[in-house]
Every structure is written in C-alpha cells, then in structure tokens.
C-alpha cells in the first residue's frame, strides 16, 4: 500500500507523517502521532467518542480520512489545558461529576467546546442539540448538560 | 483497511478515474468510510474532486443551485435556504452534518436520505457532466449511476408551501422511522391546487406518494379535506424493516404523521 504524506497542525504544533492511503484520522492520531485522546468507540459515526475539531468544526475522526486534513488545524481534548490549567469545559466536567468511566468524555468535551466557541451563552436546548451526536453510557447526560451550562456561566463571568 | 484515495481538481478527471473497477466516489465519506471500517472490501479506491463549484450555493432570482459537496450544516445556516434548514438539520448529529453532503444523501439507502426526501418534494433536478435529470428519474436509476453528481437545482418554495417532518424515536437526533416532505400550493379559496409529497423509509429510497397527492387536489387542508389522502397514503409503498421499526409499524404510522404534517 502506497504511503502518502500528511501535514497538519495538531493543538498548535505542526505534524507531518507518512501514512497508508485510506487511514482514518482517528487511527493516524492514535497510532502514528500518539494522541490517544480521541477514542474509537464504534468506528461507525454513531458514538461521538472520536470527535475532534477541524478548522473550527466538529468532525468524527473515525469517518475522516487523514489525508483530507492536509493543511488543517486540528484540536483534540489533549490540547485544551494550558500550562497545567484545565480548560473551563474540563474544569466544569470535574465540578459537576460529568465524567465516570471517561470513555465518552474527550469527544463530548470537543462537542461542548465547539458549541461554546460559536454560542457562548447557549440555552439548555442548544446544549442538548450540540451533544446529540455523543453517546454516554454512564452519566445519564444530566451532569454533562450541567457542565456545559456551568462552563458557559464561568466564561461569561470571566468576560464581564 | 486497503483503501486508496485519489483527489482530482476537476470533475472531468475524477469521472475518468471512476471508470476503474473497485472505485467509488467519496463525498463526505460518512457512508463509504463507515462501510470500509465495517469491513466492506468491495471498494478499494475512493475518488474525489476538489472542484470549488461542487461546494458552492447559488441563489439567483428564486432559483437555487447547491453543489454536490455542500454539507448539511452549510445548508442549515445559509440565510436564503431557511425553508430547507429543517430538512438539513434532520440529518444526523452536529458532526455528521458537518461532513454529510447533498450528493451523498441522494445515494443514501433507507433509513437514510432525509434530505433527498425534501429534494424530491421540491421537484429538484440532479446535474452531472452529462446534463440534468429530474430527481425522481435519478433516484429510480441511481444504482446504475456512475457519473459524479455535480449539483442539485430547484425553485425556492414560497414560505408556507413547503413542509417537512422527520419522525425518530431518539430526540433530538435519531434515525428516521420515516420522513415526509410536501410541496403544497393552494388556490385563493384555500383548496389545494398542486401537491407533491415525498416519503422516506417507505421504500428502499425516497418515493412519491402519488395517490395521496391526487386525492388532495381540490380539497381543503382540514380534517375532512385530507381524509382521502390519508387513506391513500400507503399506496405503492413497501416500507423497510430495520432495528428502528418494522415495515408493518411504518405503514401503520404513516397516515398519522402525514395528517400532522398536512394540518400543521
Ligand atoms: C451516525 C450516522 C447518522 C446518520 N444519520 C443520518 C440521518 O439522520 N439522515 C440521513 O439522511 N442520513 C444519515 N446518515 C447517512 C449519511 O451521513 C448521509 O446520508 C450523508 O448525506 C451521506 O453523504 P456523504 O457525503 O457522507 O456520502 P459518502 O459516504 O461520501 O457517499 C455515499 C454514497 O454516495 C456516493 N456519492 C457521494 N457523493 C456523490 C456525488 N457527488 N456523485 C456521485 N456519487 C456520490 C458515494 O460514491 C457513495 O456510494 C447518517 C450516517 C451516520 C454515520
Ligand atoms: S468512533 Fe467515531 S463515532 Fe464512534
Ligand atoms: S462517562 Fe462513561 S460513557 Fe460517558
């Protein structure tokens, strides 16, 4: 199988690799680049555990071919904290106990971040809609919804 | 996974590459990459074109042309396509909508193809490099179609003429039990002067409810007026059975949801 070059920015740092053509971004990130924060739950687009942000949009890395991301800016949950300080969404997930086994968490946090980036003060319905592609088998969702609303409040207090 | 992706700047070159055995066009990839992840080895080569015209939305003088690579998210947020936003938002969750294209939706087997249901009710045309085809003919012949779809075109419906409904068990995002789209024009006295009704999940691909359309002509959109259309709604359908619902269930609930849509 022919190798193809891929080059993109991952959480602000340049990455360049040779991969097999047809490799999903999920596999490229986890197996080649070593960022294991996106999780492979279903590889069918159904669970959302592999969610990443590509050029500001939420995408499923299990259904994205890595070579289509040349030149893109990719954000994953492993790139959110700065200097050991958690991102407000991560902080809120801890504060509301929105993570139990944690498998869905990195994907859900990506969905929450992209929502708050575009809609800093979302309604509850907007939060539910934004998280509708992310399955959690542990929490029952309420604590996740509360986490996103809490992160939004924290953001607006910081901005005030 | 033994898949190779080839990218071409023009649709013409991509169409030539698609003549090779084992190849398949790659739109947003939500269905083709999923199939590969599930072990489908019938496709070994994915072909795509990055021609910017494929990603363009043009609205001029009441006519719309949507490039085949335009995503559901781009349609949902387009200021001139408000009437279609509901149908675009009916497809998948937010991440799927950022990837799922119009072109791919035309080929999506039931229970998918919610946006194609809307396009069928709108009487859209489907364009390839070989010309334009009415969507109904296109859908009927899609299994043998190899040419890349470049765009879909239709006339922007007047506010209130176009209605869309997707029924799913999981809220707010879930796979269709069924979807219904209707283009209904009414005369000055409130009677229906033209009707085009499209159904999703009532066959392996979107189909027209022609008997119901006929039964609506000259009738008012009230309980009595729509009764013959509801009675005829199931004519010519062969609903799918899948983990979401059985064919029997879909056939049972179709008139209920058609009623809600027509009275809404
Ligand atoms: C988790 C999940 C949820 C989903 N939910 C929904 C839903 O609610 N409603 C719904 O309608 N669909 C749904 N889908 C199905 C799918 O995402 C959509 O139908 C989407 O629009 C398919 O488009 P795509 O660009 O991703 O297709 P692709 O996977 O790229 O292609 C699908 C097929 O279409 C062909 N094709 C694509 N573009 C063209 C073109 N321009 N010319 C010729 N052939 C082309 C491909 O060769 C392939 O055979 C879902 C999928 C997943 C994985
Ligand atoms: S692993 Fe991508 S959606 Fe489940
Ligand atoms: S915390 Fe376990 S799946 Fe969500």
Short mmCIF file of C-alpha atoms and ligand atoms in Angstrom, two decimals:
data_model
loop_
_atom_site.label_atom_id
_atom_site.label_comp_id
_atom_site.label_asym_id
_atom_site.label_seq_id
_atom_site.Cartn_x
_atom_site.Cartn_y
_atom_site.Cartn_z
CA UNK A 1 0.00 0.00 0.00
CA UNK A 2 1.38 3.36 -1.08
CA UNK A 3 2.28 5.78 1.70
CA UNK A 4 1.01 9.30 1.44
CA UNK A 5 2.28 12.39 3.29
CA UNK A 6 0.00 14.22 5.69
CA UNK A 7 0.75 17.52 7.32
CA UNK A 8 -1.48 19.45 9.69
CA UNK A 9 -1.44 21.43 12.88
CA UNK A 10 -2.45 19.45 15.94
CA UNK A 11 -3.22 21.55 19.00
CA UNK A 12 -0.97 24.28 17.66
CA UNK A 13 2.05 22.17 16.70
CA UNK A 14 2.98 21.10 13.19
CA UNK A 15 2.72 17.37 12.49
CA UNK A 16 3.96 15.59 9.38
CA UNK A 17 3.74 11.84 8.81
CA UNK A 18 3.67 9.24 6.07
CA UNK A 19 0.57 7.10 6.37
CA UNK A 20 -1.17 4.39 4.35
CA UNK A 21 -3.68 5.99 1.98
CA UNK A 22 -7.17 5.49 3.38
CA UNK A 23 -6.09 5.70 7.04
CA UNK A 24 -8.71 7.37 9.19
CA UNK A 25 -7.74 10.46 11.13
CA UNK A 26 -8.61 8.56 14.31
CA UNK A 27 -6.08 5.83 13.56
CA UNK A 28 -3.48 8.34 12.36
CA UNK A 29 -3.82 10.41 15.55
CA UNK A 30 -3.76 7.45 17.91
CA UNK A 31 -1.34 5.04 16.25
CA UNK A 32 1.01 7.31 14.32
CA UNK A 33 1.04 10.63 16.12
CA UNK A 34 0.44 9.33 19.64
CA UNK A 35 -2.56 11.47 20.61
CA UNK A 36 -4.86 8.94 22.23
CA UNK A 37 -7.42 11.46 23.48
CA UNK A 38 -9.89 10.76 20.64
CA UNK A 39 -11.40 7.33 21.40
CA UNK A 40 -12.54 4.67 18.98
CA UNK A 41 -15.91 3.55 20.30
CA UNK A 42 -17.82 2.37 17.25
CA UNK A 43 -15.88 3.42 14.12
CA UNK A 44 -19.33 3.94 12.59
CA UNK A 45 -20.03 7.58 13.32
CA UNK A 46 -22.56 6.67 15.97
CA UNK A 47 -20.94 7.25 19.38
CA UNK A 48 -19.06 10.53 19.01
CA UNK A 49 -16.12 9.38 21.17
CA UNK A 50 -13.72 10.16 18.33
CA UNK A 51 -14.96 13.76 17.87
CA UNK A 52 -12.29 16.36 17.10
CA UNK A 53 -12.42 19.95 15.89
CA UNK A 54 -11.13 20.52 12.38
CA UNK A 55 -10.81 24.15 11.25
CA UNK A 56 -13.38 25.18 13.85
CA UNK A 57 -15.95 22.48 13.00
CA UNK A 58 -16.84 19.35 14.92
CA UNK A 59 -15.97 16.21 12.95
CA UNK A 60 -15.84 12.48 13.56
CA UNK A 61 -12.24 11.38 13.19
CA UNK A 62 -13.29 7.75 12.62
CA UNK A 63 -15.04 8.72 9.37
CA UNK A 64 -12.47 11.31 8.25
CA UNK A 65 -9.56 10.22 6.09
CA UNK A 66 -6.35 11.71 7.47
CA UNK A 67 -5.10 12.73 4.04
CA UNK A 68 -8.12 15.02 3.57
CA UNK A 69 -6.83 17.07 6.52
CA UNK A 70 -3.69 18.38 4.84
CA UNK A 71 -3.14 21.97 5.94
CA UNK A 72 -5.95 21.83 8.52
CA UNK A 73 -5.86 22.97 12.15
CA UNK A 74 -7.00 20.11 14.38
CA UNK A 75 -7.90 20.39 18.05
CA UNK A 76 -8.29 17.43 20.37
CA UNK A 77 -9.04 17.29 24.08
CA UNK A 78 -5.38 16.63 24.88
CA UNK A 79 -4.59 20.14 23.63
CA UNK A 80 -7.05 22.04 25.79
CA UNK A 81 -5.26 22.59 29.08
CA UNK A 82 -2.65 25.34 29.19
CA UNK A 83 0.36 25.14 31.48
CA UNK A 84 -1.34 22.54 33.65
CA UNK A 85 -4.52 24.64 34.00
CA UNK A 86 -7.63 22.88 32.76
CA UNK A 87 -9.84 24.45 30.09
CA UNK A 88 -13.10 25.82 31.58
CA UNK A 89 -15.07 22.99 29.97
CA UNK A 90 -12.74 20.39 31.50
CA UNK A 91 -12.96 22.13 34.88
CA UNK A 92 -16.77 22.16 34.67
CA UNK A 93 -16.87 18.43 33.82
CA UNK A 94 -14.98 17.73 37.06
CA UNK A 95 -17.09 20.12 39.10
CA UNK A 96 -20.42 18.58 38.02
CA UNK A 97 -19.12 14.98 38.06
CA UNK A 98 -19.88 14.74 34.32
CA UNK A 99 -17.36 12.00 33.74
CA UNK A 100 -17.44 8.49 35.14
CA UNK A 101 -15.67 5.84 33.06
CA UNK A 102 -14.41 8.72 30.91
CA UNK A 103 -14.56 6.97 27.56
CA UNK A 104 -17.02 9.42 26.00
CA UNK A 105 -15.51 12.45 27.73
CA UNK A 106 -12.87 13.64 25.22
CA UNK A 107 -15.43 13.54 22.39
CA UNK A 108 -18.15 15.20 24.44
CA UNK A 109 -15.74 17.92 25.54
CA UNK A 110 -14.95 18.64 21.88
CA UNK A 111 -18.67 18.96 21.10
CA UNK A 112 -19.12 21.25 24.11
CA UNK A 113 -16.10 23.39 23.20
CA UNK A 114 -17.21 23.93 19.63
CA UNK A 115 -20.68 24.91 20.87
CA UNK A 116 -19.30 27.47 23.34
CA UNK A 117 -16.85 28.84 20.76
CA UNK A 118 -19.79 29.73 18.49
CA UNK A 119 -22.54 30.23 21.11
CA UNK A 120 -21.04 31.47 24.40
CA UNK A 121 -24.39 31.53 26.23
CA UNK A 122 -26.34 28.53 24.95
CA UNK A 123 -29.81 27.56 26.13
CA UNK A 124 -30.33 24.12 27.59
CA UNK A 125 -31.93 23.02 24.30
CA UNK A 126 -28.91 24.22 22.36
CA UNK A 127 -26.64 22.21 24.66
CA UNK A 128 -28.76 19.08 24.19
CA UNK A 129 -28.71 19.56 20.43
CA UNK A 130 -24.95 20.16 20.36
CA UNK A 131 -24.30 16.96 22.34
CA UNK A 132 -26.81 14.88 20.38
CA UNK A 133 -24.10 13.01 18.48
CA UNK A 134 -22.28 11.92 21.64
CA UNK A 135 -23.35 8.80 23.50
CA UNK A 136 -22.60 8.36 27.21
CA UNK A 137 -23.41 5.05 28.88
CA UNK A 138 -22.57 6.17 32.42
CA UNK A 139 -23.78 9.59 33.45
CA UNK A 140 -27.35 9.80 32.17
CA UNK A 141 -26.37 13.07 30.44
CA UNK A 142 -27.79 15.49 33.01
CA UNK A 143 -24.41 16.15 34.66
CA UNK A 144 -22.85 16.71 31.21
CA UNK A 145 -25.54 19.25 30.30
CA UNK A 146 -24.96 20.97 33.64
CA UNK A 147 -21.20 21.01 32.98
CA UNK A 148 -21.63 22.79 29.67
CA UNK A 149 -24.03 25.33 31.17
CA UNK A 150 -21.61 25.86 34.08
CA UNK A 151 -18.68 26.38 31.69
CA UNK A 152 -20.76 28.93 29.78
CA UNK A 153 -21.53 30.80 33.02
CA UNK A 154 -17.86 30.71 34.03
CA UNK A 155 -16.87 32.10 30.63
CA UNK A 156 -19.36 34.96 30.81
CA UNK A 157 -18.27 35.82 34.38
CA UNK A 158 -14.63 35.91 33.23
CA UNK A 159 -15.59 38.09 30.28
CA UNK A 160 -17.56 40.53 32.48
CA UNK B 1 -8.05 -1.22 5.61
CA UNK B 2 -6.87 -1.26 2.00
CA UNK B 3 -8.37 1.93 0.65
CA UNK B 4 -6.65 4.43 -1.58
CA UNK B 5 -7.96 7.97 -2.02
CA UNK B 6 -7.30 9.83 -5.25
CA UNK B 7 -8.05 13.55 -5.46
CA UNK B 8 -8.69 15.41 -8.72
CA UNK B 9 -9.03 19.13 -9.33
CA UNK B 10 -11.73 18.66 -11.95
CA UNK B 11 -14.92 16.60 -12.06
CA UNK B 12 -13.98 15.53 -15.59
CA UNK B 13 -10.75 13.86 -14.44
CA UNK B 14 -12.48 12.30 -11.43
CA UNK B 15 -15.18 10.87 -13.73
CA UNK B 16 -12.45 9.24 -15.83
CA UNK B 17 -10.81 7.75 -12.73
CA UNK B 18 -14.18 6.35 -11.62
CA UNK B 19 -14.22 4.08 -14.66
CA UNK B 20 -11.64 1.83 -12.91
CA UNK B 21 -13.03 -1.27 -11.19
CA UNK B 22 -13.45 -1.19 -7.42
CA UNK B 23 -13.70 2.60 -7.27
CA UNK B 24 -16.39 4.72 -5.69
CA UNK B 25 -16.90 8.47 -5.37
CA UNK B 26 -16.07 9.98 -1.98
CA UNK B 27 -18.34 12.83 -0.86
CA UNK B 28 -18.26 13.50 2.87
CA UNK B 29 -17.33 9.88 3.50
CA UNK B 30 -19.87 9.24 6.26
CA UNK B 31 -21.20 6.16 4.50
CA UNK B 32 -18.22 4.98 2.45
CA UNK B 33 -15.66 5.23 5.27
CA UNK B 34 -18.11 3.66 7.67
CA UNK B 35 -18.57 0.74 5.25
CA UNK B 36 -14.78 0.35 4.99
CA UNK B 37 -14.47 0.42 8.79
CA UNK B 38 -17.09 -2.32 8.95
CA UNK B 39 -15.02 -4.49 6.64
CA UNK B 40 -16.56 -3.78 3.23
CA UNK B 41 -13.80 -4.72 0.81
CA UNK B 42 -15.84 -4.20 -2.36
CA UNK B 43 -14.36 -0.71 -2.66
CA UNK B 44 -10.59 -0.34 -2.88
CA UNK B 45 -10.28 3.09 -4.47
CA UNK B 46 -12.01 6.29 -3.41
CA UNK B 47 -12.15 9.14 -5.89
CA UNK B 48 -12.95 12.74 -5.05
CA UNK B 49 -12.89 16.08 -6.76
CA UNK B 50 -12.00 19.35 -5.06
CA UNK B 51 -13.55 21.48 -7.82
CA UNK B 52 -14.78 24.61 -5.94
CA UNK B 53 -18.06 24.61 -7.94
CA UNK B 54 -19.03 21.43 -6.04
CA UNK B 55 -19.01 23.39 -2.78
CA UNK B 56 -20.94 26.44 -3.98
CA UNK B 57 -24.50 27.51 -3.17
CA UNK B 58 -26.02 29.93 -5.70
CA UNK B 59 -29.35 31.63 -5.16
CA UNK B 60 -30.46 33.83 -8.07
CA UNK B 61 -33.95 35.03 -8.93
CA UNK B 62 -35.71 32.43 -6.82
CA UNK B 63 -33.64 29.55 -8.22
CA UNK B 64 -31.19 27.60 -6.08
CA UNK B 65 -28.23 25.53 -7.17
CA UNK B 66 -26.46 23.56 -4.44
CA UNK B 67 -23.12 21.92 -5.24
CA UNK B 68 -22.96 18.21 -4.50
CA UNK B 69 -20.19 18.65 -1.90
CA UNK B 70 -22.16 21.19 0.13
CA UNK B 71 -22.75 19.86 3.63
CA UNK B 72 -25.98 19.71 5.58
CA UNK B 73 -24.50 22.21 8.08
CA UNK B 74 -23.80 24.70 5.28
CA UNK B 75 -27.40 24.43 4.03
CA UNK B 76 -28.83 24.73 7.55
CA UNK B 77 -27.02 28.02 8.17
CA UNK B 78 -27.47 29.58 4.71
CA UNK B 79 -29.57 32.76 5.02
CA UNK B 80 -31.53 32.15 1.78
CA UNK B 81 -32.32 28.49 2.47
CA UNK B 82 -34.35 28.92 5.64
CA UNK B 83 -37.21 26.78 4.32
CA UNK B 84 -34.80 23.85 3.91
CA UNK B 85 -32.97 24.26 7.21
CA UNK B 86 -35.31 21.87 9.00
CA UNK B 87 -34.63 19.09 6.48
CA UNK B 88 -30.87 19.70 6.56
CA UNK B 89 -30.88 19.64 10.37
CA UNK B 90 -32.76 16.36 10.29
CA UNK B 91 -29.63 14.58 9.09
CA UNK B 92 -27.51 13.05 11.88
CA UNK B 93 -25.95 14.98 14.76
CA UNK B 94 -23.81 18.12 14.50
CA UNK B 95 -20.59 16.33 13.48
CA UNK B 96 -22.35 14.24 10.81
CA UNK B 97 -23.95 17.40 9.41
CA UNK B 98 -20.50 19.00 9.07
CA UNK B 99 -19.48 16.07 6.87
CA UNK B 100 -22.61 14.71 5.15
CA UNK B 101 -23.01 16.09 1.62
CA UNK B 102 -26.04 16.65 -0.60
CA UNK B 103 -24.52 14.36 -3.24
CA UNK B 104 -24.10 11.52 -0.76
CA UNK B 105 -27.64 11.94 0.57
CA UNK B 106 -29.02 11.22 -2.91
CA UNK B 107 -27.41 7.78 -2.73
CA UNK B 108 -28.04 7.01 0.94
CA UNK B 109 -30.19 3.89 1.36
CA UNK B 110 -33.22 3.99 3.69
CA UNK B 111 -33.44 4.71 6.62
CA UNK B 112 -31.15 7.50 5.40
CA UNK B 113 -31.77 10.05 2.68
CA UNK B 114 -33.88 12.53 4.67
CA UNK B 115 -32.63 15.50 2.66
CA UNK B 116 -33.25 13.67 -0.61
CA UNK B 117 -36.88 13.31 0.51
CA UNK B 118 -37.07 17.10 0.74
CA UNK B 119 -35.46 17.48 -2.70
CA UNK B 120 -37.96 15.02 -4.18
CA UNK B 121 -40.90 17.04 -2.89
CA UNK B 122 -39.29 20.19 -4.26
CA UNK B 123 -39.13 18.60 -7.71
CA UNK B 124 -35.37 19.19 -7.89
CA UNK B 125 -33.15 18.34 -10.83
CA UNK B 126 -29.87 16.48 -10.42
CA UNK B 127 -26.90 17.55 -12.56
CA UNK B 128 -23.91 15.58 -13.78
CA UNK B 129 -21.42 16.46 -16.52
CA UNK B 130 -23.85 14.69 -18.90
CA UNK B 131 -26.77 17.02 -18.16
CA UNK B 132 -29.78 17.39 -15.86
CA UNK B 133 -32.20 14.68 -14.73
CA UNK B 134 -35.44 15.08 -12.75
CA UNK B 135 -34.75 13.76 -9.25
CA UNK B 136 -37.47 11.12 -9.47
CA UNK B 137 -35.83 9.52 -12.52
CA UNK B 138 -32.42 9.96 -10.94
CA UNK B 139 -33.43 8.16 -7.74
CA UNK B 140 -35.10 5.33 -9.65
CA UNK B 141 -31.92 4.70 -11.68
CA UNK B 142 -29.29 5.56 -9.10
CA UNK B 143 -27.98 2.01 -8.64
CA UNK B 144 -26.57 2.00 -12.15
CA UNK B 145 -25.32 5.57 -11.98
CA UNK B 146 -21.54 6.07 -12.07
CA UNK B 147 -21.34 9.74 -13.07
CA UNK B 148 -20.45 12.24 -10.38
CA UNK B 149 -23.38 14.38 -9.33
CA UNK B 150 -22.24 17.99 -9.54
CA UNK B 151 -25.26 19.84 -8.14
CA UNK B 152 -28.97 19.87 -7.44
CA UNK B 153 -31.26 22.70 -8.52
CA UNK B 154 -34.79 23.77 -7.61
CA UNK B 155 -37.03 26.79 -7.24
CA UNK B 156 -37.13 28.29 -3.76
CA UNK B 157 -40.57 27.46 -2.35
CA UNK B 158 -42.84 30.24 -1.15
CA UNK B 159 -42.99 30.48 2.65
CA UNK B 160 -45.65 28.07 3.85
CA UNK B 161 -45.75 25.96 0.67
CA UNK B 162 -43.03 23.56 1.79
CA UNK B 163 -43.37 21.30 4.81
CA UNK B 164 -41.00 18.70 6.23
CA UNK B 165 -41.31 16.20 9.05
CA UNK B 166 -38.92 13.56 10.32
CA UNK B 167 -40.10 11.03 12.87
CA UNK B 168 -37.46 9.43 15.06
CA UNK B 169 -37.54 7.68 18.39
CA UNK B 170 -34.42 9.26 19.85
CA UNK B 171 -34.66 13.01 20.40
CA UNK B 172 -33.31 15.38 19.26
CA UNK B 173 -31.24 13.24 16.91
CA UNK B 174 -32.24 9.84 15.70
CA UNK B 175 -32.54 7.71 12.63
CA UNK B 176 -35.82 8.01 10.74
CA UNK B 177 -38.85 5.92 11.43
CA UNK B 178 -39.97 7.85 8.38
CA UNK B 179 -39.70 11.29 6.87
CA UNK B 180 -42.25 13.22 4.82
CA UNK B 181 -41.84 16.34 2.71
CA UNK B 182 -44.66 18.13 0.94
CA UNK B 183 -44.88 20.99 -1.56
CA UNK B 184 -48.46 22.22 -1.45
CA UNK B 185 -49.87 25.14 -3.37
CA UNK B 186 -53.31 26.46 -2.52
CA UNK B 187 -55.75 28.44 -4.64
CA UNK B 188 -57.33 31.65 -3.34
CA UNK B 189 -60.26 29.67 -1.86
CA UNK B 190 -57.87 27.52 0.20
CA UNK B 191 -58.19 24.37 -1.88
CA UNK B 192 -55.03 22.52 -2.90
CA UNK B 193 -54.06 23.37 -6.48
CA UNK B 194 -50.89 21.30 -6.66
CA UNK B 195 -49.30 18.72 -4.36
CA UNK B 196 -46.04 16.86 -4.35
CA UNK B 197 -45.49 14.55 -1.37
CA UNK B 198 -42.28 12.57 -0.83
CA UNK B 199 -41.76 9.76 1.67
CA UNK B 200 -38.57 8.40 3.27
CA UNK B 201 -38.26 4.84 4.65
CA UNK B 202 -41.44 3.80 2.83
CA UNK B 203 -39.25 2.03 0.23
CA UNK B 204 -35.51 1.44 -0.14
CA UNK B 205 -35.20 5.06 -1.34
CA UNK B 206 -37.33 8.22 -1.29
CA UNK B 207 -40.60 7.84 -3.24
CA UNK B 208 -43.59 10.00 -4.17
CA UNK B 209 -46.98 9.37 -2.55
CA UNK B 210 -48.79 9.87 -5.84
CA UNK B 211 -52.19 8.52 -4.80
CA UNK B 212 -52.23 10.85 -1.78
CA UNK B 213 -51.16 13.78 -3.96
CA UNK B 214 -54.04 13.14 -6.35
CA UNK B 215 -56.51 12.75 -3.50
CA UNK B 216 -55.55 16.19 -2.15
CA UNK B 217 -56.22 18.14 -5.32
CA UNK B 218 -59.17 20.49 -4.98
CA UNK B 219 -59.53 19.66 -1.27
CA UNK B 220 -59.05 21.86 1.74
CA UNK B 221 -56.31 21.21 4.29
CA UNK B 222 -58.72 20.32 7.10
CA UNK B 223 -59.76 17.04 8.74
CA UNK B 224 -62.39 16.20 6.11
CA UNK B 225 -60.41 17.51 3.18
CA UNK B 226 -57.34 15.40 3.83
CA UNK B 227 -59.16 12.16 4.76
CA UNK B 228 -58.99 10.62 1.24
CA UNK B 229 -55.27 11.47 1.01
CA UNK B 230 -54.59 9.75 4.34
CA UNK B 231 -56.49 6.67 3.19
CA UNK B 232 -54.38 6.56 0.02
CA UNK B 233 -51.02 7.39 1.66
CA UNK B 234 -49.72 3.83 1.76
CA UNK B 235 -50.47 3.04 -1.90
CA UNK B 236 -47.38 1.91 -3.76
CA UNK B 237 -45.17 1.87 -0.66
CA UNK B 238 -43.02 -1.02 0.55
CA UNK B 239 -41.57 0.20 3.85
CA UNK B 240 -38.25 -1.11 5.10
CA UNK B 241 -37.82 -3.20 8.23
CA UNK B 242 -34.78 -2.35 10.35
CA UNK B 243 -33.88 -2.08 14.06
CA UNK B 244 -35.75 1.24 14.24
CA UNK B 245 -39.15 -0.07 13.07
CA UNK B 246 -40.81 -2.88 11.16
CA UNK B 247 -42.45 -2.38 7.79
CA UNK B 248 -45.81 -3.00 9.48
CA UNK B 249 -45.22 -0.25 12.04
CA UNK B 250 -44.10 2.23 9.41
CA UNK B 251 -47.19 1.52 7.31
CA UNK B 252 -49.41 1.94 10.39
CA UNK B 253 -48.00 5.30 11.46
CA UNK B 254 -47.58 6.89 8.02
CA UNK B 255 -51.16 8.31 7.88
CA UNK B 256 -50.84 9.60 11.45
CA UNK B 257 -47.74 11.63 10.61
CA UNK B 258 -48.99 12.69 7.20
CA UNK B 259 -52.08 14.03 8.95
CA UNK B 260 -49.92 16.04 11.37
CA UNK B 261 -47.88 17.46 8.52
CA UNK B 262 -50.88 18.41 6.41
CA UNK B 263 -52.71 20.05 9.30
CA UNK B 264 -49.62 21.81 10.66
C1 LIG C 1 -24.10 8.11 12.62
C2 LIG C 1 -24.76 8.44 11.32
C3 LIG C 1 -26.01 9.05 11.34
C4 LIG C 1 -26.65 9.35 10.14
N1 LIG C 1 -27.87 9.95 10.20
C5 LIG C 1 -28.49 10.26 9.04
C6 LIG C 1 -29.78 10.86 9.07
O1 LIG C 1 -30.35 11.12 10.14
N2 LIG C 1 -30.37 11.15 7.89
C7 LIG C 1 -29.78 10.88 6.69
O2 LIG C 1 -30.35 11.19 5.65
N3 LIG C 1 -28.58 10.28 6.64
C8 LIG C 1 -27.92 9.97 7.78
N4 LIG C 1 -26.71 9.36 7.73
C9 LIG C 1 -26.18 8.92 6.44
C10 LIG C 1 -25.23 9.90 5.76
O3 LIG C 1 -24.43 10.59 6.67
C11 LIG C 1 -25.95 10.96 4.91
O4 LIG C 1 -26.93 10.34 4.12
C12 LIG C 1 -25.00 11.76 4.05
O5 LIG C 1 -25.69 12.80 3.38
C13 LIG C 1 -24.22 10.92 3.03
O6 LIG C 1 -23.35 11.82 2.38
P1 LIG C 1 -21.75 11.63 2.35
O7 LIG C 1 -21.23 12.79 1.58
O8 LIG C 1 -21.16 11.40 3.65
O9 LIG C 1 -21.68 10.30 1.48
P2 LIG C 1 -20.45 9.37 1.13
O10 LIG C 1 -20.22 8.41 2.22
O11 LIG C 1 -19.28 10.18 0.68
O12 LIG C 1 -21.08 8.62 -0.13
C14 LIG C 1 -22.23 7.83 -0.04
C15 LIG C 1 -22.52 7.24 -1.44
O13 LIG C 1 -22.86 8.28 -2.34
C16 LIG C 1 -21.95 8.31 -3.44
N5 LIG C 1 -21.70 9.73 -3.72
C17 LIG C 1 -21.46 10.72 -2.80
N6 LIG C 1 -21.37 11.90 -3.42
C18 LIG C 1 -21.55 11.68 -4.74
C19 LIG C 1 -21.55 12.51 -5.89
N7 LIG C 1 -21.35 13.83 -5.81
N8 LIG C 1 -21.73 11.93 -7.11
C20 LIG C 1 -21.92 10.60 -7.22
N9 LIG C 1 -21.94 9.76 -6.16
C21 LIG C 1 -21.75 10.29 -4.93
C22 LIG C 1 -20.71 7.59 -2.95
O14 LIG C 1 -20.00 7.02 -4.02
C23 LIG C 1 -21.31 6.53 -2.05
O15 LIG C 1 -21.79 5.46 -2.81
C24 LIG C 1 -26.03 9.05 8.91
C25 LIG C 1 -24.76 8.45 8.90
C26 LIG C 1 -24.13 8.16 10.08
C27 LIG C 1 -22.78 7.53 10.02
S1 LIG C 2 -15.67 6.03 17.00
FE1 LIG C 2 -16.23 7.69 15.72
S2 LIG C 2 -18.30 7.98 16.21
FE2 LIG C 2 -17.80 6.21 17.36
S1 LIG C 3 -18.59 8.58 31.26
FE1 LIG C 3 -18.66 6.51 30.67
S2 LIG C 3 -19.52 6.61 28.67
FE2 LIG C 3 -19.68 8.62 29.37
#
